Amino acid sequence: MKYIVYETPEQASRAAANLLEEVVAGTPKPLLGLATGGTVVELYRCLVQDCAAGKVNFSATRTVNLDEYIGLPHSHPQSFAYFMHQNLFSKANFQPENLFLVDGSGSIQEEINAFNAHLQANTIDIQLLGIGNNGHIGFNEPAPTFTCAAHTVALTDETIQANSRFFNNPQEVPRSAITMGVRDIVKARKVVLLAFGAGKAEPIRRLFADDEVDPMLPCSIIKLAADAVVIVDKALADAAGLA
Ligand code: GLP
């Protein structure tokens, strides 16, 4: 696992977009593991821009998303499916049949079974990750143990609070979610974690502070990935004490 520091979040997002585009260009039917959240918006903007400019072609690209809130249909503006359509899928030449999105308003067990079957049958070529303030990846929250496969999770108060900025008030934030497990994340051929700003410095500082894999710091599992890169901006690097 290594890290790369860019001066600004925009430069970092551009670098991450280039990594995804290299995989798309170099793989016949690439599978991208995708994330949601404010951190990845600029990266998706880069992909959309490059697609419009003919620099990348997503017609054969497959995608699978990390997670989804339980209880929100895809039509809900705060569902992660809606986020993906708004920020990326509807603005570039992705084919609907190539996009795997969990339906948080469907039968939970059926959704999890389908998610696990899909992740077992396919290997993610590049997995994009953001990070929660508490070190969560996807919705793998700090816990005494890791969970390998896709599962439901009760969101921590910290995560509900952090994500309430996208809702009218904290009461509206779903209390649970379906998330990819950590095995599926680290099985990816390449893992790219993006984190920007001093507010995310603490989990990144802890990530590089030692050689441990600790379920109380879920992002630490990426130390087991074959090829993991953490891309940060200077504000975060300074606050986290990264050179
Ligand atoms: C949510 C998602 C995570 C994401 C995190 C950070 O909790 N489940 O995948 O990394 O938000 O979001 P942001 O980038 O908005 O800080």
PDB file of C-alpha atoms and ligand atoms in Angstrom:
ATOM      1  CA  MET A   1       0.000   0.000   0.000  1.00  0.00           C
ATOM      2  CA  LYS A   2       1.305   3.412  -0.889  1.00  0.00           C
ATOM      3  CA  TYR A   3       0.027   6.956  -0.900  1.00  0.00           C
ATOM      4  CA  ILE A   4       0.291   9.808  -3.393  1.00  0.00           C
ATOM      5  CA  VAL A   5      -0.209  13.447  -2.444  1.00  0.00           C
ATOM      6  CA  TYR A   6      -1.587  16.027  -4.881  1.00  0.00           C
ATOM      7  CA  GLU A   7      -1.768  19.737  -4.256  1.00  0.00           C
ATOM      8  CA  THR A   8      -5.546  19.949  -4.653  1.00  0.00           C
ATOM      9  CA  PRO A   9      -8.566  17.598  -4.633  1.00  0.00           C
ATOM     10  CA  GLU A  10      -9.080  18.485  -8.322  1.00  0.00           C
ATOM     11  CA  GLN A  11      -5.596  17.274  -9.266  1.00  0.00           C
ATOM     12  CA  ALA A  12      -6.043  14.165  -7.146  1.00  0.00           C
ATOM     13  CA  SER A  13      -9.408  13.434  -8.780  1.00  0.00           C
ATOM     14  CA  ARG A  14      -7.892  13.812 -12.231  1.00  0.00           C
ATOM     15  CA  ALA A  15      -5.121  11.354 -11.321  1.00  0.00           C
ATOM     16  CA  ALA A  16      -7.662   8.843 -10.021  1.00  0.00           C
ATOM     17  CA  ALA A  17      -9.805   9.277 -13.147  1.00  0.00           C
ATOM     18  CA  ASN A  18      -6.742   8.509 -15.254  1.00  0.00           C
ATOM     19  CA  LEU A  19      -6.180   5.277 -13.300  1.00  0.00           C
ATOM     20  CA  LEU A  20      -9.759   4.156 -13.976  1.00  0.00           C
ATOM     21  CA  GLU A  21      -9.491   5.101 -17.632  1.00  0.00           C
ATOM     22  CA  GLU A  22      -6.250   3.121 -18.014  1.00  0.00           C
ATOM     23  CA  VAL A  23      -8.078   0.040 -16.758  1.00  0.00           C
ATOM     24  CA  VAL A  24     -11.020   0.699 -19.088  1.00  0.00           C
ATOM     25  CA  ALA A  25      -8.686   1.119 -22.072  1.00  0.00           C
ATOM     26  CA  GLY A  26      -6.607  -1.940 -21.225  1.00  0.00           C
ATOM     27  CA  THR A  27      -9.300  -4.492 -20.297  1.00  0.00           C
ATOM     28  CA  PRO A  28     -11.785  -6.083 -22.742  1.00  0.00           C
ATOM     29  CA  LYS A  29     -14.821  -6.041 -20.404  1.00  0.00           C
ATOM     30  CA  PRO A  30     -13.579  -4.126 -17.392  1.00  0.00           C
ATOM     31  CA  LEU A  31     -15.384  -4.302 -14.063  1.00  0.00           C
ATOM     32  CA  LEU A  32     -15.188  -1.092 -12.052  1.00  0.00           C
ATOM     33  CA  GLY A  33     -16.076  -1.145  -8.351  1.00  0.00           C
ATOM     34  CA  LEU A  34     -17.615   2.263  -7.698  1.00  0.00           C
ATOM     35  CA  ALA A  35     -18.230   4.450  -4.668  1.00  0.00           C
ATOM     36  CA  THR A  36     -20.529   7.321  -3.775  1.00  0.00           C
ATOM     37  CA  GLY A  37     -20.057  10.442  -1.677  1.00  0.00           C
ATOM     38  CA  GLY A  38     -18.874  13.990  -2.085  1.00  0.00           C
ATOM     39  CA  THR A  39     -15.266  12.866  -2.524  1.00  0.00           C
ATOM     40  CA  VAL A  40     -15.835  11.116  -5.857  1.00  0.00           C
ATOM     41  CA  VAL A  41     -18.005  13.758  -7.553  1.00  0.00           C
ATOM     42  CA  GLU A  42     -15.083  15.532  -9.227  1.00  0.00           C
ATOM     43  CA  LEU A  43     -13.562  12.234 -10.380  1.00  0.00           C
ATOM     44  CA  TYR A  44     -16.861  11.284 -12.039  1.00  0.00           C
ATOM     45  CA  ARG A  45     -16.963  14.723 -13.647  1.00  0.00           C
ATOM     46  CA  CYS A  46     -13.550  13.963 -15.171  1.00  0.00           C
ATOM     47  CA  LEU A  47     -14.816  10.635 -16.545  1.00  0.00           C
ATOM     48  CA  VAL A  48     -17.881  12.325 -18.052  1.00  0.00           C
ATOM     49  CA  GLN A  49     -15.733  15.039 -19.608  1.00  0.00           C
ATOM     50  CA  ASP A  50     -13.300  12.519 -21.090  1.00  0.00           C
ATOM     51  CA  CYS A  51     -16.120  10.383 -22.456  1.00  0.00           C
ATOM     52  CA  ALA A  52     -17.668  13.427 -24.160  1.00  0.00           C
ATOM     53  CA  ALA A  53     -14.261  14.232 -25.633  1.00  0.00           C
ATOM     54  CA  GLY A  54     -13.941  10.686 -26.996  1.00  0.00           C
ATOM     55  CA  LYS A  55     -10.955   9.893 -24.770  1.00  0.00           C
ATOM     56  CA  VAL A  56     -12.661   6.963 -23.052  1.00  0.00           C
ATOM     57  CA  ASN A  57     -15.409   4.589 -24.094  1.00  0.00           C
ATOM     58  CA  PHE A  58     -17.573   2.929 -21.427  1.00  0.00           C
ATOM     59  CA  SER A  59     -19.798   0.884 -23.742  1.00  0.00           C
ATOM     60  CA  ALA A  60     -18.186  -2.407 -22.652  1.00  0.00           C
ATOM     61  CA  THR A  61     -17.520  -1.338 -19.054  1.00  0.00           C
ATOM     62  CA  ARG A  62     -19.290  -3.164 -16.247  1.00  0.00           C
ATOM     63  CA  THR A  63     -19.765  -1.586 -12.835  1.00  0.00           C
ATOM     64  CA  VAL A  64     -20.733  -2.697  -9.362  1.00  0.00           C
ATOM     65  CA  ASN A  65     -21.388  -0.306  -6.509  1.00  0.00           C
ATOM     66  CA  LEU A  66     -20.154  -0.740  -2.975  1.00  0.00           C
ATOM     67  CA  ASP A  67     -23.310  -0.158  -1.052  1.00  0.00           C
ATOM     68  CA  GLU A  68     -26.876   1.145  -0.768  1.00  0.00           C
ATOM     69  CA  TYR A  69     -29.145   2.423   1.971  1.00  0.00           C
ATOM     70  CA  ILE A  70     -31.885   0.042   3.082  1.00  0.00           C
ATOM     71  CA  GLY A  71     -35.333   1.511   2.541  1.00  0.00           C
ATOM     72  CA  LEU A  72     -34.587   3.959  -0.254  1.00  0.00           C
ATOM     73  CA  PRO A  73     -35.792   3.065  -3.760  1.00  0.00           C
ATOM     74  CA  HIS A  74     -33.526   3.916  -6.692  1.00  0.00           C
ATOM     75  CA  SER A  75     -35.794   6.879  -7.437  1.00  0.00           C
ATOM     76  CA  HIS A  76     -34.992   8.487  -4.049  1.00  0.00           C
ATOM     77  CA  PRO A  77     -32.603  11.414  -4.570  1.00  0.00           C
ATOM     78  CA  GLN A  78     -30.411  10.264  -1.668  1.00  0.00           C
ATOM     79  CA  SER A  79     -30.146   6.651  -2.795  1.00  0.00           C
ATOM     80  CA  PHE A  80     -26.705   5.720  -4.044  1.00  0.00           C
ATOM     81  CA  ALA A  81     -28.234   4.453  -7.300  1.00  0.00           C
ATOM     82  CA  TYR A  82     -29.671   7.910  -7.919  1.00  0.00           C
ATOM     83  CA  PHE A  83     -26.285   9.455  -7.135  1.00  0.00           C
ATOM     84  CA  MET A  84     -24.601   7.189  -9.675  1.00  0.00           C
ATOM     85  CA  HIS A  85     -27.108   8.012 -12.413  1.00  0.00           C
ATOM     86  CA  GLN A  86     -26.912  11.723 -11.694  1.00  0.00           C
ATOM     87  CA  ASN A  87     -23.153  11.977 -11.507  1.00  0.00           C
ATOM     88  CA  LEU A  88     -21.989   9.382 -13.985  1.00  0.00           C
ATOM     89  CA  PHE A  89     -24.173   6.773 -15.657  1.00  0.00           C
ATOM     90  CA  SER A  90     -26.623   9.088 -17.401  1.00  0.00           C
ATOM     91  CA  LYS A  91     -23.825  11.368 -18.595  1.00  0.00           C
ATOM     92  CA  ALA A  92     -21.497   8.867 -20.265  1.00  0.00           C
ATOM     93  CA  ASN A  93     -21.994   5.899 -22.589  1.00  0.00           C
ATOM     94  CA  PHE A  94     -22.552   3.177 -19.978  1.00  0.00           C
ATOM     95  CA  GLN A  95     -25.027   0.452 -20.965  1.00  0.00           C
ATOM     96  CA  PRO A  96     -27.788  -0.161 -18.377  1.00  0.00           C
ATOM     97  CA  GLU A  97     -27.364  -3.945 -18.526  1.00  0.00           C
ATOM     98  CA  ASN A  98     -23.713  -3.581 -17.434  1.00  0.00           C
ATOM     99  CA  LEU A  99     -24.507  -1.750 -14.185  1.00  0.00           C
ATOM    100  CA  PHE A 100     -25.012  -3.675 -10.956  1.00  0.00           C
ATOM    101  CA  LEU A 101     -26.798  -1.706  -8.236  1.00  0.00           C
ATOM    102  CA  VAL A 102     -28.345  -3.157  -5.110  1.00  0.00           C
ATOM    103  CA  ASP A 103     -31.979  -2.194  -4.543  1.00  0.00           C
ATOM    104  CA  GLY A 104     -32.334  -1.154  -0.905  1.00  0.00           C
ATOM    105  CA  SER A 105     -36.114  -1.208  -1.192  1.00  0.00           C
ATOM    106  CA  GLY A 106     -36.242  -4.794  -2.472  1.00  0.00           C
ATOM    107  CA  SER A 107     -36.216  -8.075  -0.527  1.00  0.00           C
ATOM    108  CA  ILE A 108     -33.046  -7.665   1.530  1.00  0.00           C
ATOM    109  CA  GLN A 109     -32.047 -11.332   1.520  1.00  0.00           C
ATOM    110  CA  GLU A 110     -32.606 -11.664  -2.232  1.00  0.00           C
ATOM    111  CA  GLU A 111     -30.586  -8.524  -2.857  1.00  0.00           C
ATOM    112  CA  ILE A 112     -27.707  -9.810  -0.732  1.00  0.00           C
ATOM    113  CA  ASN A 113     -27.779 -13.207  -2.433  1.00  0.00           C
ATOM    114  CA  ALA A 114     -27.694 -11.612  -5.873  1.00  0.00           C
ATOM    115  CA  PHE A 115     -24.918  -9.234  -4.787  1.00  0.00           C
ATOM    116  CA  ASN A 116     -22.801 -12.112  -3.442  1.00  0.00           C
ATOM    117  CA  ALA A 117     -23.403 -14.263  -6.521  1.00  0.00           C
ATOM    118  CA  HIS A 118     -22.309 -11.383  -8.733  1.00  0.00           C
ATOM    119  CA  LEU A 119     -19.170 -10.704  -6.681  1.00  0.00           C
ATOM    120  CA  GLN A 120     -18.236 -14.379  -6.640  1.00  0.00           C
ATOM    121  CA  ALA A 121     -18.651 -14.756 -10.381  1.00  0.00           C
ATOM    122  CA  ASN A 122     -16.660 -11.640 -11.272  1.00  0.00           C
ATOM    123  CA  THR A 123     -13.388 -10.041 -10.242  1.00  0.00           C
ATOM    124  CA  ILE A 124     -13.289  -6.294  -9.872  1.00  0.00           C
ATOM    125  CA  ASP A 125     -10.492  -4.807 -11.976  1.00  0.00           C
ATOM    126  CA  ILE A 126     -10.298  -1.563 -10.033  1.00  0.00           C
ATOM    127  CA  GLN A 127     -12.146  -0.676  -6.851  1.00  0.00           C
ATOM    128  CA  LEU A 128     -12.675   2.969  -6.003  1.00  0.00           C
ATOM    129  CA  LEU A 129     -13.134   3.862  -2.328  1.00  0.00           C
ATOM    130  CA  GLY A 130     -13.946   6.926  -0.298  1.00  0.00           C
ATOM    131  CA  ILE A 131     -13.632   6.785   3.454  1.00  0.00           C
ATOM    132  CA  GLY A 132     -15.822   7.662   6.414  1.00  0.00           C
ATOM    133  CA  ASN A 133     -14.487   9.799   9.255  1.00  0.00           C
ATOM    134  CA  ASN A 134     -14.392   6.641  11.365  1.00  0.00           C
ATOM    135  CA  GLY A 135     -12.400   4.741   8.734  1.00  0.00           C
ATOM    136  CA  HIS A 136     -15.340   2.910   7.148  1.00  0.00           C
ATOM    137  CA  ILE A 137     -15.114   1.763   3.551  1.00  0.00           C
ATOM    138  CA  GLY A 138     -18.332   1.058   1.694  1.00  0.00           C
ATOM    139  CA  PHE A 139     -20.485   0.745   4.788  1.00  0.00           C
ATOM    140  CA  ASN A 140     -18.119  -1.610   6.617  1.00  0.00           C
ATOM    141  CA  GLU A 141     -18.294   0.166   9.947  1.00  0.00           C
ATOM    142  CA  PRO A 142     -15.786  -0.246  12.816  1.00  0.00           C
ATOM    143  CA  ALA A 143     -16.652  -3.520  14.571  1.00  0.00           C
ATOM    144  CA  PRO A 144     -14.938  -6.251  16.604  1.00  0.00           C
ATOM    145  CA  THR A 145     -14.636  -8.415  13.474  1.00  0.00           C
ATOM    146  CA  PHE A 146     -14.642  -7.998   9.720  1.00  0.00           C
ATOM    147  CA  THR A 147     -17.426  -9.415   7.530  1.00  0.00           C
ATOM    148  CA  CYS A 148     -16.148 -10.945   4.296  1.00  0.00           C
ATOM    149  CA  ALA A 149     -19.190 -11.023   2.012  1.00  0.00           C
ATOM    150  CA  ALA A 150     -22.039  -8.620   1.279  1.00  0.00           C
ATOM    151  CA  HIS A 151     -24.213  -8.061   4.322  1.00  0.00           C
ATOM    152  CA  THR A 152     -26.575  -5.678   6.059  1.00  0.00           C
ATOM    153  CA  VAL A 153     -25.107  -3.250   8.521  1.00  0.00           C
ATOM    154  CA  ALA A 154     -26.484  -0.928  11.196  1.00  0.00           C
ATOM    155  CA  LEU A 155     -24.974   2.488  10.589  1.00  0.00           C
ATOM    156  CA  THR A 156     -23.081   4.085  13.458  1.00  0.00           C
ATOM    157  CA  ASP A 157     -24.315   7.360  14.964  1.00  0.00           C
ATOM    158  CA  GLU A 158     -21.177   9.001  13.569  1.00  0.00           C
ATOM    159  CA  THR A 159     -21.983   7.896  10.021  1.00  0.00           C
ATOM    160  CA  ILE A 160     -25.646   8.893  10.333  1.00  0.00           C
ATOM    161  CA  GLN A 161     -24.528  12.300  11.551  1.00  0.00           C
ATOM    162  CA  ALA A 162     -21.918  12.682   8.777  1.00  0.00           C
ATOM    163  CA  ASN A 163     -24.334  11.647   6.031  1.00  0.00           C
ATOM    164  CA  SER A 164     -27.210  13.779   7.383  1.00  0.00           C
ATOM    165  CA  ARG A 165     -25.767  16.705   5.422  1.00  0.00           C
ATOM    166  CA  PHE A 166     -27.362  15.188   2.322  1.00  0.00           C
ATOM    167  CA  PHE A 167     -30.807  14.886   3.957  1.00  0.00           C
ATOM    168  CA  ASN A 168     -33.224  17.463   5.398  1.00  0.00           C
ATOM    169  CA  ASN A 169     -32.433  16.287   8.927  1.00  0.00           C
ATOM    170  CA  PRO A 170     -30.655  13.377  10.690  1.00  0.00           C
ATOM    171  CA  GLN A 171     -34.012  11.588  11.296  1.00  0.00           C
ATOM    172  CA  GLU A 172     -34.347  11.007   7.550  1.00  0.00           C
ATOM    173  CA  VAL A 173     -31.031   9.166   7.231  1.00  0.00           C
ATOM    174  CA  PRO A 174     -31.633   5.410   6.891  1.00  0.00           C
ATOM    175  CA  ARG A 175     -30.353   3.462   9.904  1.00  0.00           C
ATOM    176  CA  SER A 176     -29.068   0.502   7.919  1.00  0.00           C
ATOM    177  CA  ALA A 177     -27.487  -0.385   4.605  1.00  0.00           C
ATOM    178  CA  ILE A 178     -26.314  -3.244   2.412  1.00  0.00           C
ATOM    179  CA  THR A 179     -22.602  -3.206   1.753  1.00  0.00           C
ATOM    180  CA  MET A 180     -19.970  -5.195  -0.059  1.00  0.00           C
ATOM    181  CA  GLY A 181     -17.865  -7.092   2.492  1.00  0.00           C
ATOM    182  CA  VAL A 182     -14.152  -6.554   2.912  1.00  0.00           C
ATOM    183  CA  ARG A 183     -13.101  -9.697   1.042  1.00  0.00           C
ATOM    184  CA  ASP A 184     -14.725  -8.470  -2.143  1.00  0.00           C
ATOM    185  CA  ILE A 185     -12.961  -5.136  -1.792  1.00  0.00           C
ATOM    186  CA  VAL A 186      -9.465  -6.540  -1.239  1.00  0.00           C
ATOM    187  CA  LYS A 187      -9.926  -9.170  -3.963  1.00  0.00           C
ATOM    188  CA  ALA A 188      -9.995  -6.368  -6.532  1.00  0.00           C
ATOM    189  CA  ARG A 189      -6.958  -6.290  -8.827  1.00  0.00           C
ATOM    190  CA  LYS A 190      -6.361  -2.695  -7.827  1.00  0.00           C
ATOM    191  CA  VAL A 191      -7.778  -0.579  -4.996  1.00  0.00           C
ATOM    192  CA  VAL A 192      -7.813   3.232  -5.114  1.00  0.00           C
ATOM    193  CA  LEU A 193      -8.872   5.071  -1.963  1.00  0.00           C
ATOM    194  CA  LEU A 194      -9.517   8.807  -2.228  1.00  0.00           C
ATOM    195  CA  ALA A 195      -9.608  11.138   0.782  1.00  0.00           C
ATOM    196  CA  PHE A 196      -9.484  14.896   0.865  1.00  0.00           C
ATOM    197  CA  GLY A 197      -9.285  17.583   3.513  1.00  0.00           C
ATOM    198  CA  ALA A 198      -8.023  17.787   7.074  1.00  0.00           C
ATOM    199  CA  GLY A 199     -11.344  16.363   8.314  1.00  0.00           C
ATOM    200  CA  LYS A 200     -10.398  12.927   6.906  1.00  0.00           C
ATOM    201  CA  ALA A 201      -6.815  13.071   8.214  1.00  0.00           C
ATOM    202  CA  GLU A 202      -7.313  10.953  11.329  1.00  0.00           C
ATOM    203  CA  PRO A 203      -8.330   7.642   9.696  1.00  0.00           C
ATOM    204  CA  ILE A 204      -5.593   8.093   7.056  1.00  0.00           C
ATOM    205  CA  ARG A 205      -2.983   8.908   9.721  1.00  0.00           C
ATOM    206  CA  ARG A 206      -3.976   5.734  11.585  1.00  0.00           C
ATOM    207  CA  LEU A 207      -3.913   3.732   8.334  1.00  0.00           C
ATOM    208  CA  PHE A 208      -0.235   4.543   7.764  1.00  0.00           C
ATOM    209  CA  ALA A 209       0.787   4.569  11.443  1.00  0.00           C
ATOM    210  CA  ASP A 210       1.386   0.822  11.687  1.00  0.00           C
ATOM    211  CA  ASP A 211       1.315  -2.497   9.859  1.00  0.00           C
ATOM    212  CA  GLU A 212      -1.870  -3.751  11.504  1.00  0.00           C
ATOM    213  CA  VAL A 213      -5.190  -4.817  10.036  1.00  0.00           C
ATOM    214  CA  ASP A 214      -7.797  -3.784  12.584  1.00  0.00           C
ATOM    215  CA  PRO A 215     -11.583  -4.167  12.129  1.00  0.00           C
ATOM    216  CA  MET A 216     -12.011  -1.080  14.321  1.00  0.00           C
ATOM    217  CA  LEU A 217     -10.318   0.782  11.446  1.00  0.00           C
ATOM    218  CA  PRO A 218     -12.050  -0.917   8.476  1.00  0.00           C
ATOM    219  CA  CYS A 219      -9.934   0.809   5.813  1.00  0.00           C
ATOM    220  CA  SER A 220      -6.866  -1.018   7.217  1.00  0.00           C
ATOM    221  CA  ILE A 221      -8.039  -4.135   5.337  1.00  0.00           C
ATOM    222  CA  ILE A 222      -6.715  -2.617   2.107  1.00  0.00           C
ATOM    223  CA  LYS A 223      -3.213  -3.462   3.364  1.00  0.00           C
ATOM    224  CA  LEU A 224      -4.081  -6.982   2.172  1.00  0.00           C
ATOM    225  CA  ALA A 225      -4.949  -5.915  -1.374  1.00  0.00           C
ATOM    226  CA  ALA A 226      -2.527  -6.889  -4.157  1.00  0.00           C
ATOM    227  CA  ASP A 227      -2.178  -3.272  -5.265  1.00  0.00           C
ATOM    228  CA  ALA A 228      -3.576  -0.447  -3.148  1.00  0.00           C
ATOM    229  CA  VAL A 229      -3.017   3.264  -3.536  1.00  0.00           C
ATOM    230  CA  VAL A 230      -4.331   6.028  -1.289  1.00  0.00           C
ATOM    231  CA  ILE A 231      -4.672   9.345  -3.094  1.00  0.00           C
ATOM    232  CA  VAL A 232      -4.906  12.443  -0.899  1.00  0.00           C
ATOM    233  CA  ASP A 233      -4.633  16.199  -1.176  1.00  0.00           C
ATOM    234  CA  LYS A 234      -2.012  18.321   0.536  1.00  0.00           C
ATOM    235  CA  ALA A 235      -4.404  19.585   3.215  1.00  0.00           C
ATOM    236  CA  LEU A 236      -5.028  16.030   4.359  1.00  0.00           C
ATOM    237  CA  ALA A 237      -1.370  15.000   4.032  1.00  0.00           C
ATOM    238  CA  ASP A 238      -0.236  17.947   6.184  1.00  0.00           C
ATOM    239  CA  ALA A 239      -2.860  17.280   8.847  1.00  0.00           C
ATOM    240  CA  ALA A 240      -2.068  13.543   8.871  1.00  0.00           C
ATOM    241  CA  GLY A 241       1.687  14.080   9.025  1.00  0.00           C
ATOM    242  CA  LEU A 242       2.318  12.341   5.683  1.00  0.00           C
ATOM    243  CA  ALA A 243       5.437  13.615   3.928  1.00  0.00           C
TER     244      ALA A 243
HETATM  245  C1  GLP B   1     -20.688   6.975   2.633  1.00  0.00           C
HETATM  246  C2  GLP B   1     -20.345   5.817   1.728  1.00  0.00           C
HETATM  247  C3  GLP B   1     -18.851   5.598   1.638  1.00  0.00           C
HETATM  248  C4  GLP B   1     -18.138   6.926   1.421  1.00  0.00           C
HETATM  249  C5  GLP B   1     -18.425   7.827   2.584  1.00  0.00           C
HETATM  250  C6  GLP B   1     -17.676   9.147   2.524  1.00  0.00           C
HETATM  251  O1  GLP B   1     -20.764   6.611   3.971  1.00  0.00           O
HETATM  252  N1  GLP B   1     -20.952   4.594   2.134  1.00  0.00           N
HETATM  253  O2  GLP B   1     -18.578   4.708   0.578  1.00  0.00           O
HETATM  254  O3  GLP B   1     -16.764   6.691   1.315  1.00  0.00           O
HETATM  255  O4  GLP B   1     -19.812   8.083   2.564  1.00  0.00           O
HETATM  256  O5  GLP B   1     -18.414  10.102   1.858  1.00  0.00           O
HETATM  257  P1  GLP B   1     -17.892  11.533   1.451  1.00  0.00           P
HETATM  258  O6  GLP B   1     -17.017  11.327   0.274  1.00  0.00           O
HETATM  259  O7  GLP B   1     -19.132  12.302   1.119  1.00  0.00           O
HETATM  260  O8  GLP B   1     -17.163  12.085   2.628  1.00  0.00           O
END
